[in-house]
PDB file of C-alpha atoms in Angstrom:
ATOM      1  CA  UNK A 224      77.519  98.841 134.315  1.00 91.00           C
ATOM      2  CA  UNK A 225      80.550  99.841 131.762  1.00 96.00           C
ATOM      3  CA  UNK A 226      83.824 100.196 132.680  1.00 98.00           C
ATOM      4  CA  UNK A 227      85.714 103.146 130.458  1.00 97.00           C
ATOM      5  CA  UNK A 228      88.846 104.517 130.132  1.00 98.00           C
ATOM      6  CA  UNK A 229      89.680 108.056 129.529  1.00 98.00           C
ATOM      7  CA  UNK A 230      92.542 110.299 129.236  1.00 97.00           C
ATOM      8  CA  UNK A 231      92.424 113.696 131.152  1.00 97.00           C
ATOM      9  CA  UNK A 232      92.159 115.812 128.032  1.00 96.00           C
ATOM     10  CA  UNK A 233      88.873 113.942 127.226  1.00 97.00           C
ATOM     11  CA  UNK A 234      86.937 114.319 130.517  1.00 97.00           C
ATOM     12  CA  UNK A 235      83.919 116.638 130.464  1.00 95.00           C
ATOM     13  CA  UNK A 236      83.236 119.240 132.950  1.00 95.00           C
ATOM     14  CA  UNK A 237      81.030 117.051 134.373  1.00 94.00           C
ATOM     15  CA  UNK A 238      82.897 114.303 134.813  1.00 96.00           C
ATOM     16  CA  UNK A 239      85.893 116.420 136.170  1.00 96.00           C
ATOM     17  CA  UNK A 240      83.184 117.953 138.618  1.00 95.00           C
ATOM     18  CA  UNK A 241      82.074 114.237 139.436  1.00 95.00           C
ATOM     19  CA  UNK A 242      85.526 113.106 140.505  1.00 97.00           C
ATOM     20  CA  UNK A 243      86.394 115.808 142.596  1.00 97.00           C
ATOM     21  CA  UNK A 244      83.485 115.405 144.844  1.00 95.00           C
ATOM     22  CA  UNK A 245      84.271 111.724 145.354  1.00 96.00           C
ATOM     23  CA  UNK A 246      88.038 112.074 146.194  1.00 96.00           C
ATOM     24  CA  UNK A 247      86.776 114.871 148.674  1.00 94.00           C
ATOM     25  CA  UNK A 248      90.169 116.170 149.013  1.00 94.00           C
ATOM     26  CA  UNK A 249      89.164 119.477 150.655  1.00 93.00           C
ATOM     27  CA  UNK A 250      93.002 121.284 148.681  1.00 91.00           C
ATOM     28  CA  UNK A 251      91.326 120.510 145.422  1.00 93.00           C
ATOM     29  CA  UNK A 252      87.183 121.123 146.112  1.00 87.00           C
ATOM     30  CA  UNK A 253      87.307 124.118 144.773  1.00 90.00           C
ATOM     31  CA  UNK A 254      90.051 123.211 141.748  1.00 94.00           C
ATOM     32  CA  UNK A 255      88.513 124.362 137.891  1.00 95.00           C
ATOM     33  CA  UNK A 256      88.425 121.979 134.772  1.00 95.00           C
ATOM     34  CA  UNK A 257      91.520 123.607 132.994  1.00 95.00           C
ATOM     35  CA  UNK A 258      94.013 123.399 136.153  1.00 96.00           C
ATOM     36  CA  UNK A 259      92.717 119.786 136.739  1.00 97.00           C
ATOM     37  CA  UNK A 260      93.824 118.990 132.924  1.00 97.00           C
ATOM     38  CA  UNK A 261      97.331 120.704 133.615  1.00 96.00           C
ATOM     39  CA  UNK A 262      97.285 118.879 137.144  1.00 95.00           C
ATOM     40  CA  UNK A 263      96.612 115.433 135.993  1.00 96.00           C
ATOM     41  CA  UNK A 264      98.007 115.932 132.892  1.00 95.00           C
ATOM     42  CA  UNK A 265     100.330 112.679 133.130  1.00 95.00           C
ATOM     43  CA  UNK A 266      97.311 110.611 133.811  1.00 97.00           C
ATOM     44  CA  UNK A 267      94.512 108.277 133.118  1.00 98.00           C
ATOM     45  CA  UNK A 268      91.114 107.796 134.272  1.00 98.00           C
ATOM     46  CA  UNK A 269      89.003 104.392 135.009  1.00 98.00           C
ATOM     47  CA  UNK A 270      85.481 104.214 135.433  1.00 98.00           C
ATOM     48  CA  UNK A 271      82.596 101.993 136.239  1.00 98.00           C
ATOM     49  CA  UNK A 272      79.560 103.885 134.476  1.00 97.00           C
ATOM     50  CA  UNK A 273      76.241 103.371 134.820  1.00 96.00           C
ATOM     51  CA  UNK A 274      73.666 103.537 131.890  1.00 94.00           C
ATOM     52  CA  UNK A 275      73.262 107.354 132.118  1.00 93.00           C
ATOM     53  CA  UNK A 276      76.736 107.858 132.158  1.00 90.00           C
ATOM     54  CA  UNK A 277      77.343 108.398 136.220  1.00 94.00           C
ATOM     55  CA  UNK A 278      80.547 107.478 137.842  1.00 97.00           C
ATOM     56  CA  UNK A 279      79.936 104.471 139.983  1.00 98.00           C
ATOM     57  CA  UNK A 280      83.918 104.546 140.907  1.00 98.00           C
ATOM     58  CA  UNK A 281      87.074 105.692 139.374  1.00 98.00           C
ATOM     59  CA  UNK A 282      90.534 105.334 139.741  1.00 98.00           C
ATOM     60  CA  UNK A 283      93.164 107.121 138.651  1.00 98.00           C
ATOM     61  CA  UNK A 284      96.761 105.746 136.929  1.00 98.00           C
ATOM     62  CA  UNK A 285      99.357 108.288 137.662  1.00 97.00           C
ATOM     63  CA  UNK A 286     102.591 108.008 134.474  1.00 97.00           C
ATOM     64  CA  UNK A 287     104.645 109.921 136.375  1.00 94.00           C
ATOM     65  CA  UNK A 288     105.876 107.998 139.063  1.00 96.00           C
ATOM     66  CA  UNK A 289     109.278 106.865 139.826  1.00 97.00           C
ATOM     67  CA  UNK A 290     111.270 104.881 142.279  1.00 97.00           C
ATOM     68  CA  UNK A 291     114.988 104.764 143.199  1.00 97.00           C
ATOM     69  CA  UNK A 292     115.970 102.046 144.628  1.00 96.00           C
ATOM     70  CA  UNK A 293     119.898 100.783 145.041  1.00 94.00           C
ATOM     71  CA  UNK A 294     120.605 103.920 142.619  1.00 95.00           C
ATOM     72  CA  UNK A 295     118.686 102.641 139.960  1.00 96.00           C
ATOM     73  CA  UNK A 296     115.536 104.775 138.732  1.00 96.00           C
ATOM     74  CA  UNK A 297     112.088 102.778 138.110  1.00 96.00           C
ATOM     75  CA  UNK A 298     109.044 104.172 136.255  1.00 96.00           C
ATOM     76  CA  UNK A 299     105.730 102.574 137.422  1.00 96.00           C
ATOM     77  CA  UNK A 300     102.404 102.950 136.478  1.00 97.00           C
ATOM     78  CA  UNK A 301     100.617 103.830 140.126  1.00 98.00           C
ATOM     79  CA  UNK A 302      96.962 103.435 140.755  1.00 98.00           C
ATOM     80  CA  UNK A 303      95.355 106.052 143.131  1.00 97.00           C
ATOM     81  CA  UNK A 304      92.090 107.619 144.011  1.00 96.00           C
ATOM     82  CA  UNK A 305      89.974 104.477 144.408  1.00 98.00           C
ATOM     83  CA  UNK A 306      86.564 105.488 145.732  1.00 97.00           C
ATOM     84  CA  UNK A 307      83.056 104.276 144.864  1.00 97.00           C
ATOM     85  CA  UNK A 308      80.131 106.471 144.507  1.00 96.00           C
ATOM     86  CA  UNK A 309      78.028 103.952 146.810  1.00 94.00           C
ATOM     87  CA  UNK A 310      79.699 101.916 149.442  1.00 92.00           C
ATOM     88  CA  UNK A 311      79.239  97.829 149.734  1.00 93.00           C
ATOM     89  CA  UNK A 312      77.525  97.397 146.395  1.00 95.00           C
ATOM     90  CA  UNK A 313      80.679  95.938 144.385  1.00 96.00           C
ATOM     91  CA  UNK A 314      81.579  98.519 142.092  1.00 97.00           C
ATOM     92  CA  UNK A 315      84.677  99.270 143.578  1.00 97.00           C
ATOM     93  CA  UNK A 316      85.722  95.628 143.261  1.00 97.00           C
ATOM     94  CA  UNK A 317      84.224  95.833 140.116  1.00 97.00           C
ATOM     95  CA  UNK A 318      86.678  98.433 138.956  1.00 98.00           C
ATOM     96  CA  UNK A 319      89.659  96.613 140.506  1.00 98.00           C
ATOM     97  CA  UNK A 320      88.920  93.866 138.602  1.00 97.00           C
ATOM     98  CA  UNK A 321      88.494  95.290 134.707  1.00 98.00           C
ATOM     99  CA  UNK A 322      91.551  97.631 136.092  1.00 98.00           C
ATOM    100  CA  UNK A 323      93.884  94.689 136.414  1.00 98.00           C
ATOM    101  CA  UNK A 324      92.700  92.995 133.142  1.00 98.00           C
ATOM    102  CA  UNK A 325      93.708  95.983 131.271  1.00 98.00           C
ATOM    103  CA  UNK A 326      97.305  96.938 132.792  1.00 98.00           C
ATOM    104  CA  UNK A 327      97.773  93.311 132.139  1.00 98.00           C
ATOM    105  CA  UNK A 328      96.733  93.202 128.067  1.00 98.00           C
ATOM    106  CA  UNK A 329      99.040  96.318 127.843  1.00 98.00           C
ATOM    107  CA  UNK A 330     101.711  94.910 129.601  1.00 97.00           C
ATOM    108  CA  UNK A 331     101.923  98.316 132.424  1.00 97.00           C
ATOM    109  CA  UNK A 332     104.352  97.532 135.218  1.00 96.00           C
ATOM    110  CA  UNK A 333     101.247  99.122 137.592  1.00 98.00           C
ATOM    111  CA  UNK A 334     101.547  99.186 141.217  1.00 98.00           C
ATOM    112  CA  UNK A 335      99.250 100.854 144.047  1.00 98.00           C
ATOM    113  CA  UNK A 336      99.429 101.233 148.002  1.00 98.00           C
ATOM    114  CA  UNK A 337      97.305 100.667 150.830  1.00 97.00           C
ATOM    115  CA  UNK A 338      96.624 101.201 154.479  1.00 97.00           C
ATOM    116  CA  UNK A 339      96.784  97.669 156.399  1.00 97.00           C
ATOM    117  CA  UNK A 340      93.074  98.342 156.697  1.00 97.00           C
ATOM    118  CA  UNK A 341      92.418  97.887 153.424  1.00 97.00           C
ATOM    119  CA  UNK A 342      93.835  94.155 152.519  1.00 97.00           C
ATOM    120  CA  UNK A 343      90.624  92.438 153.053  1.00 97.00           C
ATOM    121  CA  UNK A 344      89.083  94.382 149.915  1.00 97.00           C
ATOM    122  CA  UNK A 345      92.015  93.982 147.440  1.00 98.00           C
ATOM    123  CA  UNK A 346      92.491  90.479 148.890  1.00 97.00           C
ATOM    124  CA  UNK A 347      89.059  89.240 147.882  1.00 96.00           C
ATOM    125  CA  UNK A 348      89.837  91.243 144.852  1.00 97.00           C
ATOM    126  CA  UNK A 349      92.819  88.891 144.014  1.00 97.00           C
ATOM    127  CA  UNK A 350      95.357  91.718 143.978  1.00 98.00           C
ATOM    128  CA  UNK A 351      98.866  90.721 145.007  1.00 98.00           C
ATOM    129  CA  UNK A 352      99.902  92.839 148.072  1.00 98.00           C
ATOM    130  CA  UNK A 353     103.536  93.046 149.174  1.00 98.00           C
ATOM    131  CA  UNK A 354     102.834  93.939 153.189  1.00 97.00           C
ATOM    132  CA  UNK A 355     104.296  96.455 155.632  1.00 97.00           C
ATOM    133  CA  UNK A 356     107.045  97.067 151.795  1.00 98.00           C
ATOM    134  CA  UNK A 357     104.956 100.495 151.246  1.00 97.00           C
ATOM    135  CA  UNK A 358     106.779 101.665 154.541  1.00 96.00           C
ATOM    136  CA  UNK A 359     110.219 101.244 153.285  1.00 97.00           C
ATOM    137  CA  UNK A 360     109.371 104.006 150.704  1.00 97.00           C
ATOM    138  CA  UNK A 361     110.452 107.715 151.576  1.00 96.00           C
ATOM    139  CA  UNK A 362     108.825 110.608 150.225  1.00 95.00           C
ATOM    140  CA  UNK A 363     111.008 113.977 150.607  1.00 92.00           C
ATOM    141  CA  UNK A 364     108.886 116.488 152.092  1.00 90.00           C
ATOM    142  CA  UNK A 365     111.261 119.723 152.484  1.00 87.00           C
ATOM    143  CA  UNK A 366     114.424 118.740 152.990  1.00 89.00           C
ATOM    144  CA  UNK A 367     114.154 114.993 154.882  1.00 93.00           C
ATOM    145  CA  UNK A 368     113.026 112.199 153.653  1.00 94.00           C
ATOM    146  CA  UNK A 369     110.107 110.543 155.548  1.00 95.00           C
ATOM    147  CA  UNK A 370     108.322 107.112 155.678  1.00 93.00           C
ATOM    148  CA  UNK A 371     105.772 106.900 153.165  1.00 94.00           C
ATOM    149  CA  UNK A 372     101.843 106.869 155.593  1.00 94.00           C
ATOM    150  CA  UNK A 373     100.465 103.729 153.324  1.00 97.00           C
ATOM    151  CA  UNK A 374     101.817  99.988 154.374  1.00 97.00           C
ATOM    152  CA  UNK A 375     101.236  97.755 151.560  1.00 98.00           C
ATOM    153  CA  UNK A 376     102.296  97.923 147.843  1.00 98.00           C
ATOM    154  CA  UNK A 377      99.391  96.471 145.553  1.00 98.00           C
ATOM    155  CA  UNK A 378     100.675  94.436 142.421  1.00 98.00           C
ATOM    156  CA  UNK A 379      98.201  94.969 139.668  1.00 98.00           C
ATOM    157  CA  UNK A 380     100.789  94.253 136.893  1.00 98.00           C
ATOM    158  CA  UNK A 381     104.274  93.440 137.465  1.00 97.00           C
ATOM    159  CA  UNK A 382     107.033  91.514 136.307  1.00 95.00           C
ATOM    160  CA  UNK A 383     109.000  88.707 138.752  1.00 96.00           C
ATOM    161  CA  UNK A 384     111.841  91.040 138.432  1.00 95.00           C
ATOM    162  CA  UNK A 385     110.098  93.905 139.540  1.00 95.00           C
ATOM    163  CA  UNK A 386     108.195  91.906 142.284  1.00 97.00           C
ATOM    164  CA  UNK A 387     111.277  90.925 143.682  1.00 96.00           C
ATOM    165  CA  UNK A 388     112.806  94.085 143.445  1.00 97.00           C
ATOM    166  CA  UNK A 389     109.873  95.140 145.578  1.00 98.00           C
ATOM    167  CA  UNK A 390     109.763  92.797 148.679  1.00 97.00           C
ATOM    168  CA  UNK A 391     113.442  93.199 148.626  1.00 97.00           C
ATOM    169  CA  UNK A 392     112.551  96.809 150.136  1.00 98.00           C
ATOM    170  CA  UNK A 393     113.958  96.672 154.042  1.00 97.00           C
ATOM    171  CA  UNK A 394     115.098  99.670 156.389  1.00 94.00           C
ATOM    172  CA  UNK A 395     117.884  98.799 155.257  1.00 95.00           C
ATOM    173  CA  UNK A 396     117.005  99.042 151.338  1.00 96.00           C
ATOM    174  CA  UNK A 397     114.571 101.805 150.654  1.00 97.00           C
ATOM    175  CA  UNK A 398     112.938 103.202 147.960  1.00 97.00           C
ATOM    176  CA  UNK A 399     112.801 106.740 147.162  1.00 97.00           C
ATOM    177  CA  UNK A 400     109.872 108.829 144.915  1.00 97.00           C
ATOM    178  CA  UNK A 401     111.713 111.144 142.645  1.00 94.00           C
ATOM    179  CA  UNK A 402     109.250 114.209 142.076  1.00 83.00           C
ATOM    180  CA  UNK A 403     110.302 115.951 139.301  1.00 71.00           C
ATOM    181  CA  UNK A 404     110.569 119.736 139.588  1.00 56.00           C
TER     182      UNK A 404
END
């Protein structure tokens, strides 16, 4: 197993084809190489390889994500699109773990959310998770602003500050995602 990091500009067709079919996301199944650049141009992609070069799992760090919270605009790194090739043989946790070593050499303010379902893994994983905080974000989805579906915030990499900042999130304190247009 090798873990590798790539940016989307130097993924191969077959790669691009290989990640697709694991996410599964039936909106982007039938998605070509080029728009996928364009698409996930603000990203980066991490992957446990085998030694002929197959994605054993991936993850994806999205640069383009940013929160408001109390009026003040924060820019995170955010993990998403965790999914093994083969479920229950490690490489997941695998990835998790070279993941966090390597937001944490370069210093990446890198968070990630979860479904309650889902502590156990990143727990024996030894990722940080700030629970029911993911809640308190809202996403605007036409004109209201709605509860984000995930429940926990996953700290790969993040300051105290920025921790705080976090678990300071309330109904009465939200976050919002700024999408730029």
């Amino acid at each position: 197993m090798k873990y590798q990091v790539k940016e989307t500009k130097d993924l191969t067709e077959n790669e691009i084809e290989h990640i697709l079919q694991l996410w599964d996301i039936s909106a982007w199944n039938s998605m070509k190489s080029a728009y996928f650049r364009t698409f996930f141009k603000d990203s980066e992609f991490h992957f446990i390889m085998d030694t002929y070069e197959n994605i054993l799992a991936l993850m994806r760090v999205n640069f383009d994500f940013t929160l408001q919270i109390a009026g003040t605009d924060y820019s995170f790194a955010e993990a998403v699109g965790l999914v093994s090739a083969h479920k229950k043989k490690g490489y997941g946790a695998a990835l998790v773990r070279h993941f966090k070593e390597n937001v944490i050499q370069r210093n990446l303010d890198t968070i990630g959310f979860c479904h309650s379902d889902l502590r156990p893994f990143y727990e024996k994983c030894s990722i940080e998770i700030l629970h029911d905080k993911a809640k308190m974000i809202k996403e605007s989805i036409g004109s209201e602003w709605v509860n984000s579906e995930d429940d926990d915030i996953l700290i790969f990499n993040a300051s105290k500050e920025t921790k705080e900042l976090l678990n300071q999130l309330s109904a009465q304190n939200n976050a919002y995602l700024i999408t730029k247009e």
